[in-house]
C-alpha positions as YAML, in Angstrom:
chain: A
units: angstrom
residues:
- id: 1
  name: MET
  ca: [93.93, 158.65, 96.60]
- id: 2
  name: ARG
  ca: [89.88, 159.73, 97.28]
- id: 3
  name: PHE
  ca: [86.99, 157.34, 96.94]
- id: 4
  name: VAL
  ca: [83.84, 157.83, 96.44]
- id: 5
  name: HIS
  ca: [80.99, 155.16, 97.38]
- id: 6
  name: VAL
  ca: [77.57, 155.66, 96.75]
- id: 7
  name: TYR
  ca: [74.53, 153.09, 97.56]
- id: 8
  name: ARG
  ca: [70.93, 152.34, 97.25]
- id: 9
  name: MET
  ca: [69.28, 151.49, 100.27]
- id: 10
  name: LYS
  ca: [66.92, 148.29, 100.33]
- id: 11
  name: PRO
  ca: [62.92, 148.96, 100.94]
- id: 12
  name: GLU
  ca: [63.37, 148.02, 104.74]
- id: 13
  name: GLN
  ca: [62.80, 151.64, 106.71]
- id: 14
  name: ASP
  ca: [62.43, 149.70, 110.11]
- id: 15
  name: ARG
  ca: [65.74, 147.93, 109.67]
- id: 16
  name: VAL
  ca: [67.69, 151.20, 108.05]
- id: 17
  name: GLY
  ca: [66.30, 153.11, 110.74]
- id: 18
  name: ALA
  ca: [67.92, 150.49, 113.17]
- id: 19
  name: ILE
  ca: [71.18, 150.32, 111.73]
- id: 20
  name: ALA
  ca: [71.66, 153.57, 111.14]
- id: 21
  name: PRO
  ca: [73.21, 155.09, 113.53]
- id: 22
  name: ARG
  ca: [75.66, 151.89, 114.04]
- id: 23
  name: HIS
  ca: [76.30, 153.12, 110.32]
- id: 24
  name: ALA
  ca: [77.31, 157.12, 110.57]
- id: 25
  name: ALA
  ca: [79.10, 155.96, 113.87]
- id: 26
  name: TYR
  ca: [81.16, 153.86, 112.34]
- id: 27
  name: TRP
  ca: [82.37, 156.21, 109.40]
- id: 28
  name: ARG
  ca: [82.74, 159.11, 111.78]
- id: 29
  name: GLY
  ca: [85.12, 156.32, 114.01]
- id: 30
  name: LEU
  ca: [86.86, 155.52, 111.35]
- id: 31
  name: GLY
  ca: [88.80, 159.12, 111.10]
- id: 32
  name: LEU
  ca: [89.13, 158.82, 107.85]
- id: 33
  name: LEU
  ca: [91.47, 162.03, 106.12]
- id: 34
  name: GLY
  ca: [88.85, 163.96, 103.90]
- id: 35
  name: TYR
  ca: [85.54, 161.76, 105.29]
- id: 36
  name: LEU
  ca: [82.56, 163.57, 104.18]
- id: 37
  name: GLY
  ca: [79.25, 161.40, 104.03]
- id: 38
  name: GLY
  ca: [75.22, 161.63, 104.40]
- id: 39
  name: PRO
  ca: [71.76, 160.22, 103.24]
- id: 40
  name: PHE
  ca: [69.94, 161.51, 100.33]
- id: 41
  name: ASN
  ca: [67.09, 163.79, 101.13]
- id: 42
  name: ASP
  ca: [64.79, 161.02, 100.62]
- id: 43
  name: ARG
  ca: [66.90, 158.37, 102.77]
- id: 44
  name: SER
  ca: [67.07, 156.19, 99.65]
- id: 45
  name: GLY
  ca: [70.59, 156.05, 100.01]
- id: 46
  name: GLY
  ca: [73.65, 157.65, 99.99]
- id: 47
  name: VAL
  ca: [77.60, 159.00, 99.24]
- id: 48
  name: ILE
  ca: [80.72, 158.52, 101.01]
- id: 49
  name: SER
  ca: [83.95, 159.81, 99.82]
- id: 50
  name: PHE
  ca: [87.20, 159.69, 101.71]
- id: 51
  name: GLU
  ca: [90.83, 158.77, 101.20]
- id: 52
  name: ALA
  ca: [92.27, 155.61, 101.27]
- id: 53
  name: GLY
  ca: [96.15, 154.23, 100.36]
- id: 54
  name: SER
  ca: [94.68, 151.73, 97.74]
- id: 55
  name: ARG
  ca: [91.52, 150.39, 96.49]
- id: 56
  name: GLU
  ca: [91.76, 146.88, 98.29]
- id: 57
  name: GLU
  ca: [92.08, 149.04, 101.96]
- id: 58
  name: ALA
  ca: [88.92, 151.17, 100.67]
- id: 59
  name: GLU
  ca: [87.02, 147.95, 100.04]
- id: 60
  name: ALA
  ca: [87.55, 146.70, 103.50]
- id: 61
  name: LEU
  ca: [86.12, 149.33, 105.43]
- id: 62
  name: ILE
  ca: [83.16, 149.23, 102.66]
- id: 63
  name: ALA
  ca: [82.88, 145.99, 103.45]
- id: 64
  name: ALA
  ca: [83.12, 146.34, 107.27]
- id: 65
  name: ASP
  ca: [79.93, 148.89, 107.10]
- id: 66
  name: PRO
  ca: [77.22, 147.84, 109.17]
- id: 67
  name: PHE
  ca: [74.63, 148.33, 106.28]
- id: 68
  name: VAL
  ca: [76.94, 146.37, 104.13]
- id: 69
  name: ARG
  ca: [76.99, 143.63, 106.74]
- id: 70
  name: GLU
  ca: [73.40, 143.57, 107.16]
- id: 71
  name: GLN
  ca: [73.14, 143.27, 103.59]
- id: 72
  name: LEU
  ca: [70.63, 146.74, 103.37]
- id: 73
  name: LEU
  ca: [71.90, 147.76, 100.26]
- id: 74
  name: GLU
  ca: [70.13, 147.48, 97.12]
- id: 75
  name: GLU
  ca: [72.94, 148.41, 94.76]
- id: 76
  name: SER
  ca: [76.07, 150.29, 95.31]
- id: 77
  name: TRP
  ca: [79.59, 151.10, 93.67]
- id: 78
  name: THR
  ca: [82.84, 152.75, 94.83]
- id: 79
  name: LYS
  ca: [84.87, 154.69, 92.78]
- id: 80
  name: GLY
  ca: [88.24, 156.52, 92.49]
- id: 81
  name: TRP
  ca: [87.82, 160.01, 92.59]
- id: 82
  name: LEU
  ca: [90.05, 163.11, 90.62]
- id: 83
  name: VAL
  ca: [89.16, 165.62, 93.02]
- id: 84
  name: ASP
  ca: [89.98, 168.92, 90.96]
- id: 85
  name: PRO
  ca: [91.83, 170.85, 93.86]
- id: 86
  name: ASP
  ca: [91.17, 174.79, 92.42]
...
Protein backbone atom coordinates (compact mmCIF):
# COMPACT_ATOMS: atom_id res chain seq x y z
CA MET A 1 0.00 0.00 0.00
CA ARG A 2 1.40 3.41 -0.98
CA PHE A 3 1.24 6.38 1.37
CA VAL A 4 1.96 10.06 0.98
CA HIS A 5 3.01 12.18 3.95
CA VAL A 6 2.84 15.96 3.56
CA TYR A 7 4.22 18.25 6.23
CA ARG A 8 4.82 21.92 6.99
CA MET A 9 7.68 23.00 9.23
CA LYS A 10 7.57 25.29 12.23
CA PRO A 11 9.40 28.58 11.55
CA GLU A 12 12.54 27.47 13.43
CA GLN A 13 15.14 27.54 10.65
CA ASP A 14 18.17 26.89 12.85
CA ARG A 15 16.65 23.82 14.51
CA VAL A 16 15.22 22.53 11.23
CA GLY A 17 18.61 22.94 9.55
CA ALA A 18 20.33 21.08 12.35
CA ILE A 19 17.90 18.12 12.22
CA ALA A 20 17.40 17.96 8.42
CA PRO A 21 20.42 15.68 7.77
CA ARG A 22 19.14 13.17 10.37
CA HIS A 23 15.64 13.36 8.85
CA ALA A 24 16.94 12.66 5.32
CA ALA A 25 19.26 9.87 6.52
CA TYR A 26 16.42 8.25 8.46
CA TRP A 27 14.14 7.99 5.43
CA ARG A 28 16.88 6.92 3.01
CA GLY A 29 18.17 4.37 5.51
CA LEU A 30 14.84 2.58 5.80
CA GLY A 31 15.19 1.18 2.28
CA LEU A 32 11.45 1.42 1.70
CA LEU A 33 10.05 0.18 -1.59
CA GLY A 34 9.15 3.09 -3.85
CA TYR A 35 10.47 5.77 -1.48
CA LEU A 36 10.45 9.31 -2.88
CA GLY A 37 10.82 12.38 -0.74
CA GLY A 38 12.14 15.87 -0.48
CA PRO A 39 11.55 19.42 0.65
CA PHE A 40 9.53 22.13 -1.05
CA ASN A 41 11.68 24.71 -2.88
CA ASP A 42 11.12 27.27 -0.12
CA ARG A 43 11.97 24.69 2.60
CA SER A 44 8.63 25.31 4.32
CA GLY A 45 7.95 21.58 4.43
CA GLY A 46 8.00 18.58 2.16
CA VAL A 47 6.44 15.40 0.83
CA ILE A 48 7.35 11.77 1.35
CA SER A 49 5.82 8.86 -0.56
CA PHE A 50 6.53 5.25 0.35
CA GLU A 51 5.13 1.74 0.54
CA ALA A 52 4.10 0.13 3.84
CA GLY A 53 2.16 -2.96 4.78
CA SER A 54 -0.54 -1.07 6.70
CA ARG A 55 -1.60 2.34 7.92
CA GLU A 56 -0.26 1.44 11.37
CA GLU A 57 3.14 0.61 9.91
CA ALA A 58 3.18 3.90 7.97
CA GLU A 59 2.26 5.87 11.10
CA ALA A 60 5.00 4.14 13.11
CA LEU A 61 7.59 5.05 10.47
CA ILE A 62 6.45 8.67 10.51
CA ALA A 63 6.43 8.80 14.32
CA ALA A 64 10.12 7.83 14.34
CA ASP A 65 11.09 10.62 11.90
CA PRO A 66 13.55 13.01 13.60
CA PHE A 67 11.43 16.01 12.55
CA VAL A 68 8.45 14.48 14.37
CA ARG A 69 10.47 13.40 17.41
CA GLU A 70 11.94 16.92 17.71
CA GLN A 71 8.43 18.44 17.36
CA LEU A 72 9.39 20.55 14.33
CA LEU A 73 6.23 20.05 12.28
CA GLU A 74 3.62 22.79 12.24
CA GLU A 75 1.16 20.42 10.62
CA SER A 76 1.15 17.19 8.67
CA TRP A 77 -1.15 14.64 7.16
CA THR A 78 -0.79 11.17 5.77
CA LYS A 79 -3.05 9.48 3.24
CA GLY A 80 -3.13 6.21 1.40
CA TRP A 81 -2.49 6.94 -2.26
CA LEU A 82 -3.89 5.02 -5.23
CA VAL A 83 -1.34 5.68 -7.95
CA ASP A 84 -2.52 5.26 -11.53
CA PRO A 85 -0.22 2.61 -13.05
CA ASP A 86 -0.44 4.13 -16.55
